[in-house]
């Protein structure tokens, strides 16, 4: 491994999204964005919904990450999340439909609607649309 780089693995229940080295990784922990470089002290944190940014020199790529947790140790960073995507993989129409469904549920007066769940679905949809530049 290059001396100034840190290994990053991103794993979801359905696949391994990433297993490469990075100069810096910025992730959305539940207490805010944290930047991790090679040699970072060991750490375990839960993740919020948001973007994980992978920086190599002038290059930056980002992935959407929806919860889960990250651990940092001498082997690198491991991110385990329920769902993670590259922007180009995101189906915009599906995200728009999910957004509308969630908004309708939140607006409805139906007592059987789980509002907290609908709000989480809305947040996921909005982040996916943001990843598409919307
Ligand atoms: P939906 O209601 O459209 O399923 P959701 O927010 O409930 O959206 P999740 O539970 O977050 O979906 O994700 C389930 C799986 O589907 C994950 O593997 C996730 O990466 C994928 N996924 C969800 N929405 C999209 C999308 N718009 N484009 C591509 N993949 C998606």
mmCIF file of N, CA and C and ligand atoms in Angstrom:
data_model
loop_
_atom_site.group_PDB
_atom_site.id
_atom_site.type_symbol
_atom_site.label_atom_id
_atom_site.label_comp_id
_atom_site.label_asym_id
_atom_site.label_seq_id
_atom_site.Cartn_x
_atom_site.Cartn_y
_atom_site.Cartn_z
ATOM 1 N N UNK A 1 0.849 -1.199 0.000
ATOM 2 C CA UNK A 1 0.000 0.000 0.000
ATOM 3 C C UNK A 1 0.885 1.250 0.000
ATOM 4 N N UNK A 2 0.487 2.230 -0.794
ATOM 5 C CA UNK A 2 1.226 3.495 -0.824
ATOM 6 C C UNK A 2 1.251 4.081 0.591
ATOM 7 N N UNK A 3 2.389 4.720 0.911
ATOM 8 C CA UNK A 3 2.633 5.135 2.294
ATOM 9 C C UNK A 3 1.594 6.107 2.855
ATOM 10 N N UNK A 4 1.153 7.031 2.006
ATOM 11 C CA UNK A 4 0.262 8.077 2.516
ATOM 12 C C UNK A 4 -1.201 7.770 2.227
ATOM 13 N N UNK A 5 -1.491 6.510 1.926
ATOM 14 C CA UNK A 5 -2.879 6.179 1.557
ATOM 15 C C UNK A 5 -3.506 5.242 2.573
ATOM 16 N N UNK A 6 -4.811 5.225 2.551
ATOM 17 C CA UNK A 6 -5.539 4.355 3.467
ATOM 18 C C UNK A 6 -6.494 3.486 2.645
ATOM 19 N N UNK A 7 -6.606 2.227 3.051
ATOM 20 C CA UNK A 7 -7.506 1.330 2.324
ATOM 21 C C UNK A 7 -8.952 1.591 2.772
ATOM 22 N N UNK A 8 -9.840 1.617 1.797
ATOM 23 C CA UNK A 8 -11.266 1.831 2.085
ATOM 24 C C UNK A 8 -12.068 0.688 1.487
ATOM 25 N N UNK A 9 -12.871 0.067 2.313
ATOM 26 C CA UNK A 9 -13.823 -0.945 1.806
ATOM 27 C C UNK A 9 -15.226 -0.454 2.140
ATOM 28 N N UNK A 10 -16.118 -0.532 1.143
ATOM 29 C CA UNK A 10 -17.528 -0.203 1.369
ATOM 30 C C UNK A 10 -18.336 -1.441 1.001
ATOM 31 N N UNK A 11 -19.055 -1.952 1.982
ATOM 32 C CA UNK A 11 -19.786 -3.211 1.794
ATOM 33 C C UNK A 11 -21.254 -2.999 2.124
ATOM 34 N N UNK A 12 -22.133 -3.518 1.279
ATOM 35 C CA UNK A 12 -23.575 -3.492 1.575
ATOM 36 C C UNK A 12 -24.064 -4.943 1.586
ATOM 37 N N UNK A 13 -25.317 -5.170 1.983
ATOM 38 C CA UNK A 13 -25.806 -6.553 1.991
ATOM 39 C C UNK A 13 -25.771 -7.198 0.600
ATOM 40 N N UNK A 14 -25.785 -6.390 -0.452
ATOM 41 C CA UNK A 14 -25.866 -6.983 -1.791
ATOM 42 C C UNK A 14 -24.551 -6.987 -2.567
ATOM 43 N N UNK A 15 -23.554 -6.222 -2.095
ATOM 44 C CA UNK A 15 -22.301 -6.188 -2.850
ATOM 45 C C UNK A 15 -21.195 -5.448 -2.115
ATOM 46 N N UNK A 16 -19.998 -5.586 -2.690
ATOM 47 C CA UNK A 16 -18.889 -4.743 -2.241
ATOM 48 C C UNK A 16 -18.792 -3.595 -3.239
ATOM 49 N N UNK A 17 -19.023 -2.390 -2.762
ATOM 50 C CA UNK A 17 -19.042 -1.234 -3.669
ATOM 51 C C UNK A 17 -17.632 -0.772 -3.986
ATOM 52 N N UNK A 18 -16.709 -0.947 -3.025
ATOM 53 C CA UNK A 18 -15.387 -0.339 -3.196
ATOM 54 C C UNK A 18 -14.368 -1.083 -2.351
ATOM 55 N N UNK A 19 -13.193 -1.283 -2.919
ATOM 56 C CA UNK A 19 -12.067 -1.804 -2.135
ATOM 57 C C UNK A 19 -10.796 -1.286 -2.792
ATOM 58 N N UNK A 20 -10.411 -0.070 -2.426
ATOM 59 C CA UNK A 20 -9.264 0.605 -3.048
ATOM 60 C C UNK A 20 -8.610 1.489 -1.991
ATOM 61 N N UNK A 21 -7.508 2.091 -2.418
ATOM 62 C CA UNK A 21 -6.825 3.022 -1.517
ATOM 63 C C UNK A 21 -7.256 4.460 -1.807
ATOM 64 N N UNK A 22 -7.160 5.271 -0.777
ATOM 65 C CA UNK A 22 -7.517 6.687 -0.945
ATOM 66 C C UNK A 22 -6.583 7.548 -0.106
ATOM 67 N N UNK A 23 -6.405 8.775 -0.544
ATOM 68 C CA UNK A 23 -5.607 9.719 0.256
ATOM 69 C C UNK A 23 -6.416 10.236 1.437
ATOM 70 N N UNK A 24 -7.676 10.511 1.152
ATOM 71 C CA UNK A 24 -8.553 10.992 2.224
ATOM 72 C C UNK A 24 -9.981 10.531 1.958
ATOM 73 N N UNK A 25 -10.648 10.206 3.028
ATOM 74 C CA UNK A 25 -12.053 9.804 2.942
ATOM 75 C C UNK A 25 -12.838 10.696 3.901
ATOM 76 N N UNK A 26 -13.888 11.305 3.379
ATOM 77 C CA UNK A 26 -14.751 12.132 4.241
ATOM 78 C C UNK A 26 -16.104 11.460 4.299
ATOM 79 N N UNK A 27 -16.538 11.176 5.519
ATOM 80 C CA UNK A 27 -17.843 10.522 5.632
ATOM 81 C C UNK A 27 -18.740 11.221 6.621
ATOM 82 N N UNK A 28 -20.026 10.999 6.420
ATOM 83 C CA UNK A 28 -21.050 11.667 7.216
ATOM 84 C C UNK A 28 -21.370 10.785 8.431
ATOM 85 N N UNK A 29 -20.675 11.037 9.535
ATOM 86 C CA UNK A 29 -20.975 10.268 10.738
ATOM 87 C C UNK A 29 -22.206 10.867 11.396
ATOM 88 N N UNK A 30 -22.720 10.195 12.412
ATOM 89 C CA UNK A 30 -23.932 10.731 13.046
ATOM 90 C C UNK A 30 -23.652 12.019 13.822
ATOM 91 N N UNK A 31 -22.362 12.365 14.027
ATOM 92 C CA UNK A 31 -22.083 13.658 14.692
ATOM 93 C C UNK A 31 -21.455 14.662 13.723
ATOM 94 N N UNK A 32 -21.560 14.377 12.428
ATOM 95 C CA UNK A 32 -21.060 15.334 11.430
ATOM 96 C C UNK A 32 -20.012 14.703 10.527
ATOM 97 N N UNK A 33 -19.520 15.494 9.589
ATOM 98 C CA UNK A 33 -18.534 14.976 8.630
ATOM 99 C C UNK A 33 -17.200 14.742 9.323
ATOM 100 N N UNK A 34 -16.588 13.593 9.032
ATOM 101 C CA UNK A 34 -15.239 13.362 9.543
ATOM 102 C C UNK A 34 -14.327 12.983 8.384
ATOM 103 N N UNK A 35 -13.118 13.519 8.420
ATOM 104 C CA UNK A 35 -12.122 13.224 7.384
ATOM 105 C C UNK A 35 -11.099 12.257 7.943
ATOM 106 N N UNK A 36 -10.800 11.217 7.167
ATOM 107 C CA UNK A 36 -9.869 10.181 7.635
ATOM 108 C C UNK A 36 -8.691 10.098 6.675
ATOM 109 N N UNK A 37 -7.494 10.159 7.247
ATOM 110 C CA UNK A 37 -6.260 10.007 6.482
ATOM 111 C C UNK A 37 -5.542 8.750 6.967
ATOM 112 N N UNK A 38 -4.521 8.341 6.207
ATOM 113 C CA UNK A 38 -3.648 7.249 6.644
ATOM 114 C C UNK A 38 -3.142 7.543 8.067
ATOM 115 N N UNK A 39 -3.131 6.530 8.930
ATOM 116 C CA UNK A 39 -2.590 6.713 10.278
ATOM 117 C C UNK A 39 -3.591 7.263 11.276
ATOM 118 N N UNK A 40 -4.845 7.376 10.855
ATOM 119 C CA UNK A 40 -5.877 7.874 11.786
ATOM 120 C C UNK A 40 -6.010 6.917 12.969
ATOM 121 N N UNK A 41 -6.297 7.477 14.100
ATOM 122 C CA UNK A 41 -6.473 6.619 15.285
ATOM 123 C C UNK A 41 -7.689 5.699 15.093
ATOM 124 N N UNK A 42 -7.665 4.524 15.740
ATOM 125 C CA UNK A 42 -8.808 3.611 15.621
ATOM 126 C C UNK A 42 -10.109 4.282 16.058
ATOM 127 N N UNK A 43 -11.166 3.934 15.359
ATOM 128 C CA UNK A 43 -12.435 4.641 15.562
ATOM 129 C C UNK A 43 -13.576 3.750 15.086
ATOM 130 N N UNK A 44 -14.670 3.811 15.791
ATOM 131 C CA UNK A 44 -15.904 3.192 15.283
ATOM 132 C C UNK A 44 -17.000 4.238 15.388
ATOM 133 N N UNK A 45 -17.766 4.398 14.327
ATOM 134 C CA UNK A 45 -18.831 5.404 14.369
ATOM 135 C C UNK A 45 -20.031 4.928 13.563
ATOM 136 N N UNK A 46 -21.200 5.388 13.976
ATOM 137 C CA UNK A 46 -22.373 5.133 13.156
ATOM 138 C C UNK A 46 -22.413 6.198 12.052
ATOM 139 N N UNK A 47 -23.076 5.867 10.969
ATOM 140 C CA UNK A 47 -23.155 6.780 9.830
ATOM 141 C C UNK A 47 -24.576 7.285 9.646
ATOM 142 N N UNK A 48 -24.649 8.526 9.225
ATOM 143 C CA UNK A 48 -25.938 9.128 8.890
ATOM 144 C C UNK A 48 -26.185 8.883 7.395
ATOM 145 N N UNK A 49 -27.305 9.322 6.891
ATOM 146 C CA UNK A 49 -27.511 9.310 5.448
ATOM 147 C C UNK A 49 -26.686 10.459 4.851
ATOM 148 N N UNK A 50 -26.067 10.241 3.728
ATOM 149 C CA UNK A 50 -25.324 11.327 3.100
ATOM 150 C C UNK A 50 -24.305 10.814 2.108
ATOM 151 N N UNK A 51 -23.308 11.670 1.847
ATOM 152 C CA UNK A 51 -22.278 11.333 0.861
ATOM 153 C C UNK A 51 -20.991 10.929 1.547
ATOM 154 N N UNK A 52 -20.348 9.936 0.968
ATOM 155 C CA UNK A 52 -18.986 9.597 1.368
ATOM 156 C C UNK A 52 -18.099 10.046 0.218
ATOM 157 N N UNK A 53 -17.069 10.836 0.537
ATOM 158 C CA UNK A 53 -16.208 11.403 -0.515
ATOM 159 C C UNK A 53 -14.834 10.755 -0.451
ATOM 160 N N UNK A 54 -14.342 10.346 -1.608
ATOM 161 C CA UNK A 54 -13.046 9.665 -1.707
ATOM 162 C C UNK A 54 -12.130 10.577 -2.508
ATOM 163 N N UNK A 55 -11.054 11.028 -1.867
ATOM 164 C CA UNK A 55 -10.199 12.028 -2.495
ATOM 165 C C UNK A 55 -8.811 11.447 -2.774
ATOM 166 N N UNK A 56 -8.382 11.584 -4.013
ATOM 167 C CA UNK A 56 -7.044 11.182 -4.445
ATOM 168 C C UNK A 56 -6.481 12.314 -5.291
ATOM 169 N N UNK A 57 -5.548 13.078 -4.723
ATOM 170 C CA UNK A 57 -5.005 14.228 -5.443
ATOM 171 C C UNK A 57 -6.125 15.186 -5.799
ATOM 172 N N UNK A 58 -6.195 15.516 -7.101
ATOM 173 C CA UNK A 58 -7.246 16.438 -7.567
ATOM 174 C C UNK A 58 -8.579 15.717 -7.766
ATOM 175 N N UNK A 59 -8.539 14.397 -7.732
ATOM 176 C CA UNK A 59 -9.744 13.606 -8.011
ATOM 177 C C UNK A 59 -10.611 13.436 -6.776
ATOM 178 N N UNK A 60 -11.896 13.598 -6.969
ATOM 179 C CA UNK A 60 -12.820 13.292 -5.881
ATOM 180 C C UNK A 60 -14.007 12.540 -6.461
ATOM 181 N N UNK A 61 -14.313 11.388 -5.875
ATOM 182 C CA UNK A 61 -15.535 10.681 -6.260
ATOM 183 C C UNK A 61 -16.397 10.549 -5.009
ATOM 184 N N UNK A 62 -17.684 10.405 -5.229
ATOM 185 C CA UNK A 62 -18.540 10.307 -4.050
ATOM 186 C C UNK A 62 -19.560 9.202 -4.238
ATOM 187 N N UNK A 63 -19.962 8.658 -3.104
ATOM 188 C CA UNK A 63 -20.993 7.624 -3.100
ATOM 189 C C UNK A 63 -22.056 8.039 -2.103
ATOM 190 N N UNK A 64 -23.291 7.662 -2.382
ATOM 191 C CA UNK A 64 -24.333 7.849 -1.376
ATOM 192 C C UNK A 64 -24.233 6.675 -0.400
ATOM 193 N N UNK A 65 -24.409 6.982 0.869
ATOM 194 C CA UNK A 65 -24.347 5.953 1.918
ATOM 195 C C UNK A 65 -25.557 6.180 2.814
ATOM 196 N N UNK A 66 -26.279 5.103 3.102
ATOM 197 C CA UNK A 66 -27.506 5.281 3.892
ATOM 198 C C UNK A 66 -27.417 4.517 5.210
ATOM 199 N N UNK A 67 -26.757 5.153 6.168
ATOM 200 C CA UNK A 67 -26.649 4.571 7.502
ATOM 201 C C UNK A 67 -25.599 3.485 7.587
ATOM 202 N N UNK A 68 -25.630 2.756 8.694
ATOM 203 C CA UNK A 68 -24.644 1.713 8.935
ATOM 204 C C UNK A 68 -23.547 2.227 9.840
ATOM 205 N N UNK A 69 -22.374 1.625 9.726
ATOM 206 C CA UNK A 69 -21.279 2.131 10.551
ATOM 207 C C UNK A 69 -19.952 1.991 9.840
ATOM 208 N N UNK A 70 -18.962 2.704 10.390
ATOM 209 C CA UNK A 70 -17.610 2.658 9.841
ATOM 210 C C UNK A 70 -16.646 2.326 10.967
ATOM 211 N N UNK A 71 -15.669 1.502 10.649
ATOM 212 C CA UNK A 71 -14.600 1.297 11.622
ATOM 213 C C UNK A 71 -13.279 1.614 10.950
ATOM 214 N N UNK A 72 -12.400 2.213 11.729
ATOM 215 C CA UNK A 72 -11.061 2.563 11.256
ATOM 216 C C UNK A 72 -10.072 1.848 12.153
ATOM 217 N N UNK A 73 -9.172 1.081 11.543
ATOM 218 C CA UNK A 73 -8.104 0.473 12.330
ATOM 219 C C UNK A 73 -6.855 0.407 11.458
ATOM 220 N N UNK A 74 -5.858 -0.356 11.891
ATOM 221 C CA UNK A 74 -4.578 -0.344 11.140
ATOM 222 C C UNK A 74 -4.727 -0.949 9.743
ATOM 223 N N UNK A 75 -5.831 -1.678 9.498
ATOM 224 C CA UNK A 75 -6.047 -2.245 8.153
ATOM 225 C C UNK A 75 -6.743 -1.263 7.226
ATOM 226 N N UNK A 76 -7.305 -0.212 7.784
ATOM 227 C CA UNK A 76 -7.978 0.779 6.948
ATOM 228 C C UNK A 76 -9.375 1.077 7.452
ATOM 229 N N UNK A 77 -10.212 1.527 6.511
ATOM 230 C CA UNK A 77 -11.588 1.912 6.850
ATOM 231 C C UNK A 77 -12.532 0.853 6.284
ATOM 232 N N UNK A 78 -13.440 0.386 7.111
ATOM 233 C CA UNK A 78 -14.495 -0.501 6.616
ATOM 234 C C UNK A 78 -15.830 0.172 6.869
ATOM 235 N N UNK A 79 -16.600 0.329 5.791
ATOM 236 C CA UNK A 79 -17.934 0.913 5.895
ATOM 237 C C UNK A 79 -18.942 -0.197 5.601
ATOM 238 N N UNK A 80 -19.861 -0.400 6.519
ATOM 239 C CA UNK A 80 -20.950 -1.368 6.319
ATOM 240 C C UNK A 80 -22.248 -0.578 6.316
ATOM 241 N N UNK A 81 -22.966 -0.645 5.219
ATOM 242 C CA UNK A 81 -24.169 0.169 5.117
ATOM 243 C C UNK A 81 -25.299 -0.623 4.468
ATOM 244 N N UNK A 82 -26.527 -0.272 4.827
ATOM 245 C CA UNK A 82 -27.690 -0.941 4.224
ATOM 246 C C UNK A 82 -27.748 -0.698 2.729
ATOM 247 N N UNK A 83 -27.384 0.511 2.312
ATOM 248 C CA UNK A 83 -27.453 0.833 0.885
ATOM 249 C C UNK A 83 -26.380 1.864 0.553
ATOM 250 N N UNK A 84 -25.744 1.698 -0.588
ATOM 251 C CA UNK A 84 -24.714 2.638 -1.047
ATOM 252 C C UNK A 84 -24.694 2.573 -2.566
ATOM 253 N N UNK A 85 -24.525 3.723 -3.188
ATOM 254 C CA UNK A 85 -24.539 3.755 -4.660
ATOM 255 C C UNK A 85 -23.561 4.792 -5.187
ATOM 256 N N UNK A 86 -23.065 4.576 -6.407
ATOM 257 C CA UNK A 86 -22.393 5.629 -7.165
ATOM 258 C C UNK A 86 -23.481 6.453 -7.846
ATOM 259 N N UNK A 87 -23.262 7.758 -8.011
ATOM 260 C CA UNK A 87 -24.307 8.599 -8.614
ATOM 261 C C UNK A 87 -24.816 8.060 -9.949
ATOM 262 N N UNK A 88 -23.904 7.572 -10.795
ATOM 263 C CA UNK A 88 -24.324 7.128 -12.133
ATOM 264 C C UNK A 88 -25.218 5.885 -12.090
ATOM 265 N N UNK A 89 -25.224 5.193 -10.966
ATOM 266 C CA UNK A 89 -26.076 3.997 -10.858
ATOM 267 C C UNK A 89 -27.490 4.342 -10.425
ATOM 268 N N UNK A 90 -27.655 5.544 -9.910
ATOM 269 C CA UNK A 90 -28.952 5.885 -9.320
ATOM 270 C C UNK A 90 -29.989 6.109 -10.411
ATOM 271 N N UNK A 91 -31.116 5.468 -10.238
ATOM 272 C CA UNK A 91 -32.231 5.588 -11.166
ATOM 273 C C UNK A 91 -33.056 6.802 -10.715
ATOM 274 N N UNK A 92 -32.947 7.865 -11.509
ATOM 275 C CA UNK A 92 -33.576 9.130 -11.113
ATOM 276 C C UNK A 92 -35.102 8.997 -11.017
ATOM 277 N N UNK A 93 -35.688 8.305 -11.993
ATOM 278 C CA UNK A 93 -37.153 8.149 -11.973
ATOM 279 C C UNK A 93 -37.606 7.418 -10.715
ATOM 280 N N UNK A 94 -36.854 6.426 -10.338
ATOM 281 C CA UNK A 94 -37.198 5.666 -9.126
ATOM 282 C C UNK A 94 -37.095 6.569 -7.895
ATOM 283 N N UNK A 95 -36.074 7.407 -7.859
ATOM 284 C CA UNK A 95 -35.915 8.301 -6.705
ATOM 285 C C UNK A 95 -37.048 9.332 -6.669
ATOM 286 N N UNK A 96 -37.448 9.826 -7.836
ATOM 287 C CA UNK A 96 -38.563 10.786 -7.883
ATOM 288 C C UNK A 96 -39.849 10.109 -7.374
ATOM 289 N N UNK A 97 -40.067 8.871 -7.819
ATOM 290 C CA UNK A 97 -41.267 8.137 -7.383
ATOM 291 C C UNK A 97 -41.222 7.904 -5.869
ATOM 292 N N UNK A 98 -40.040 7.564 -5.350
ATOM 293 C CA UNK A 98 -39.907 7.328 -3.898
ATOM 294 C C UNK A 98 -40.169 8.626 -3.139
ATOM 295 N N UNK A 99 -39.680 9.740 -3.684
ATOM 296 C CA UNK A 99 -39.894 11.053 -3.044
ATOM 297 C C UNK A 99 -41.386 11.365 -2.991
ATOM 298 N N UNK A 100 -42.078 11.167 -4.129
ATOM 299 C CA UNK A 100 -43.510 11.499 -4.173
ATOM 300 C C UNK A 100 -44.316 10.593 -3.235
ATOM 301 N N UNK A 101 -43.961 9.316 -3.215
ATOM 302 C CA UNK A 101 -44.646 8.373 -2.322
ATOM 303 C C UNK A 101 -44.484 8.819 -0.868
ATOM 304 N N UNK A 102 -43.238 9.147 -0.514
ATOM 305 C CA UNK A 102 -42.965 9.550 0.879
ATOM 306 C C UNK A 102 -43.705 10.843 1.211
ATOM 307 N N UNK A 103 -43.690 11.816 0.281
ATOM 308 C CA UNK A 103 -44.378 13.098 0.546
ATOM 309 C C UNK A 103 -45.872 12.873 0.729
ATOM 310 N N UNK A 104 -46.447 12.017 -0.106
ATOM 311 C CA UNK A 104 -47.890 11.743 0.022
ATOM 312 C C UNK A 104 -48.208 11.086 1.356
ATOM 313 N N UNK A 105 -47.333 10.190 1.786
ATOM 314 C CA UNK A 105 -47.578 9.520 3.081
ATOM 315 C C UNK A 105 -47.504 10.537 4.216
ATOM 316 N N UNK A 106 -46.502 11.413 4.134
ATOM 317 C CA UNK A 106 -46.319 12.403 5.210
ATOM 318 C C UNK A 106 -47.524 13.353 5.254
ATOM 319 N N UNK A 107 -48.038 13.706 4.072
ATOM 320 C CA UNK A 107 -49.181 14.636 3.996
ATOM 321 C C UNK A 107 -50.511 13.990 4.379
ATOM 322 N N UNK A 108 -50.592 12.681 4.279
ATOM 323 C CA UNK A 108 -51.896 12.022 4.476
ATOM 324 C C UNK A 108 -52.313 12.069 5.938
ATOM 325 N N UNK A 109 -53.594 11.959 6.153
ATOM 326 C CA UNK A 109 -54.088 11.948 7.534
ATOM 327 C C UNK A 109 -54.331 10.528 8.017
ATOM 328 N N UNK A 110 -53.719 9.599 7.337
ATOM 329 C CA UNK A 110 -53.935 8.189 7.643
ATOM 330 C C UNK A 110 -53.118 7.783 8.873
ATOM 331 N N UNK A 111 -53.831 7.366 9.933
ATOM 332 C CA UNK A 111 -53.149 7.008 11.181
ATOM 333 C C UNK A 111 -52.241 5.794 11.045
ATOM 334 N N UNK A 112 -52.495 5.001 10.031
ATOM 335 C CA UNK A 112 -51.675 3.787 9.895
ATOM 336 C C UNK A 112 -50.308 4.080 9.254
ATOM 337 N N UNK A 113 -50.123 5.324 8.799
ATOM 338 C CA UNK A 113 -48.844 5.666 8.161
ATOM 339 C C UNK A 113 -47.760 5.867 9.222
ATOM 340 N N UNK A 114 -46.634 5.241 9.000
ATOM 341 C CA UNK A 114 -45.484 5.421 9.879
ATOM 342 C C UNK A 114 -44.715 6.644 9.360
ATOM 343 N N UNK A 115 -44.972 7.777 9.999
ATOM 344 C CA UNK A 115 -44.404 9.044 9.516
ATOM 345 C C UNK A 115 -42.869 9.034 9.572
ATOM 346 N N UNK A 116 -42.335 8.497 10.649
ATOM 347 C CA UNK A 116 -40.869 8.493 10.787
ATOM 348 C C UNK A 116 -40.237 7.712 9.627
ATOM 349 N N UNK A 117 -40.871 6.603 9.285
ATOM 350 C CA UNK A 117 -40.360 5.785 8.175
ATOM 351 C C UNK A 117 -40.451 6.548 6.850
ATOM 352 N N UNK A 118 -41.587 7.238 6.664
ATOM 353 C CA UNK A 118 -41.764 8.019 5.433
ATOM 354 C C UNK A 118 -40.733 9.147 5.362
ATOM 355 N N UNK A 119 -40.425 9.750 6.513
ATOM 356 C CA UNK A 119 -39.431 10.837 6.513
ATOM 357 C C UNK A 119 -38.042 10.307 6.154
ATOM 358 N N UNK A 120 -37.727 9.119 6.615
ATOM 359 C CA UNK A 120 -36.421 8.531 6.256
ATOM 360 C C UNK A 120 -36.377 8.225 4.757
ATOM 361 N N UNK A 121 -37.484 7.702 4.233
ATOM 362 C CA UNK A 121 -37.548 7.403 2.792
ATOM 363 C C UNK A 121 -37.398 8.690 1.982
ATOM 364 N N UNK A 122 -38.022 9.765 2.476
ATOM 365 C CA UNK A 122 -37.913 11.060 1.781
ATOM 366 C C UNK A 122 -36.464 11.541 1.796
ATOM 367 N N UNK A 123 -35.809 11.417 2.933
ATOM 368 C CA UNK A 123 -34.393 11.845 2.997
ATOM 369 C C UNK A 123 -33.536 11.046 2.017
ATOM 370 N N UNK A 124 -33.762 9.736 1.940
ATOM 371 C CA UNK A 124 -32.970 8.919 0.991
ATOM 372 C C UNK A 124 -33.203 9.411 -0.431
ATOM 373 N N UNK A 125 -34.473 9.641 -0.749
ATOM 374 C CA UNK A 125 -34.799 10.072 -2.119
ATOM 375 C C UNK A 125 -34.150 11.421 -2.432
ATOM 376 N N UNK A 126 -34.181 12.344 -1.478
ATOM 377 C CA UNK A 126 -33.603 13.677 -1.725
ATOM 378 C C UNK A 126 -32.088 13.590 -1.906
ATOM 379 N N UNK A 127 -31.443 12.736 -1.141
ATOM 380 C CA UNK A 127 -29.986 12.578 -1.293
ATOM 381 C C UNK A 127 -29.674 11.940 -2.656
ATOM 382 N N UNK A 128 -30.477 10.974 -3.062
ATOM 383 C CA UNK A 128 -30.242 10.350 -4.386
ATOM 384 C C UNK A 128 -30.422 11.387 -5.497
ATOM 385 N N UNK A 129 -31.423 12.233 -5.340
ATOM 386 C CA UNK A 129 -31.626 13.269 -6.370
ATOM 387 C C UNK A 129 -30.496 14.287 -6.339
ATOM 388 N N UNK A 130 -30.018 14.608 -5.162
ATOM 389 C CA UNK A 130 -28.878 15.537 -5.069
ATOM 390 C C UNK A 130 -27.654 14.922 -5.768
ATOM 391 N N UNK A 131 -27.494 13.608 -5.595
ATOM 392 C CA UNK A 131 -26.361 12.935 -6.252
ATOM 393 C C UNK A 131 -26.464 13.027 -7.774
ATOM 394 N N UNK A 132 -27.684 13.132 -8.263
ATOM 395 C CA UNK A 132 -27.913 13.280 -9.716
ATOM 396 C C UNK A 132 -27.840 14.741 -10.139
ATOM 397 N N UNK A 133 -27.538 15.632 -9.186
ATOM 398 C CA UNK A 133 -27.435 17.064 -9.506
ATOM 399 C C UNK A 133 -28.781 17.756 -9.541
ATOM 400 N N UNK A 134 -29.805 17.157 -8.896
ATOM 401 C CA UNK A 134 -31.171 17.735 -8.923
ATOM 402 C C UNK A 134 -31.454 18.506 -7.650
HETATM 403 P P1 LIG B 1 -37.420 2.502 -3.090
HETATM 404 O O1 LIG B 1 -38.715 2.825 -2.402
HETATM 405 O O2 LIG B 1 -37.334 3.061 -4.467
HETATM 406 O O3 LIG B 1 -37.033 1.024 -2.991
HETATM 407 P P2 LIG B 1 -35.741 3.022 -0.834
HETATM 408 O O4 LIG B 1 -35.145 4.291 -0.330
HETATM 409 O O5 LIG B 1 -36.753 2.387 0.052
HETATM 410 O O6 LIG B 1 -36.280 3.314 -2.293
HETATM 411 P P3 LIG B 1 -33.522 1.451 -0.087
HETATM 412 O O7 LIG B 1 -34.194 0.572 0.936
HETATM 413 O O8 LIG B 1 -32.682 2.597 0.416
HETATM 414 O O9 LIG B 1 -34.594 1.971 -1.133
HETATM 415 O O10 LIG B 1 -32.582 0.566 -1.039
HETATM 416 C C1 LIG B 1 -32.919 -0.765 -1.435
HETATM 417 C C2 LIG B 1 -31.953 -1.156 -2.532
HETATM 418 O O11 LIG B 1 -32.303 -0.482 -3.741
HETATM 419 C C3 LIG B 1 -30.504 -0.778 -2.250
HETATM 420 O O12 LIG B 1 -29.668 -1.775 -2.798
HETATM 421 C C4 LIG B 1 -30.325 0.541 -2.983
HETATM 422 O O13 LIG B 1 -28.970 0.748 -3.356
HETATM 423 C C5 LIG B 1 -31.245 0.365 -4.179
HETATM 424 N N1 LIG B 1 -31.866 1.621 -4.616
HETATM 425 C C6 LIG B 1 -32.831 2.315 -3.991
HETATM 426 N N2 LIG B 1 -33.226 3.381 -4.695
HETATM 427 C C7 LIG B 1 -32.467 3.386 -5.827
HETATM 428 C C8 LIG B 1 -32.392 4.235 -6.972
HETATM 429 N N3 LIG B 1 -33.162 5.328 -7.119
HETATM 430 N N4 LIG B 1 -31.506 3.907 -7.944
HETATM 431 C C9 LIG B 1 -30.724 2.827 -7.818
HETATM 432 N N5 LIG B 1 -30.739 1.977 -6.777
HETATM 433 C C10 LIG B 1 -31.600 2.245 -5.772
#
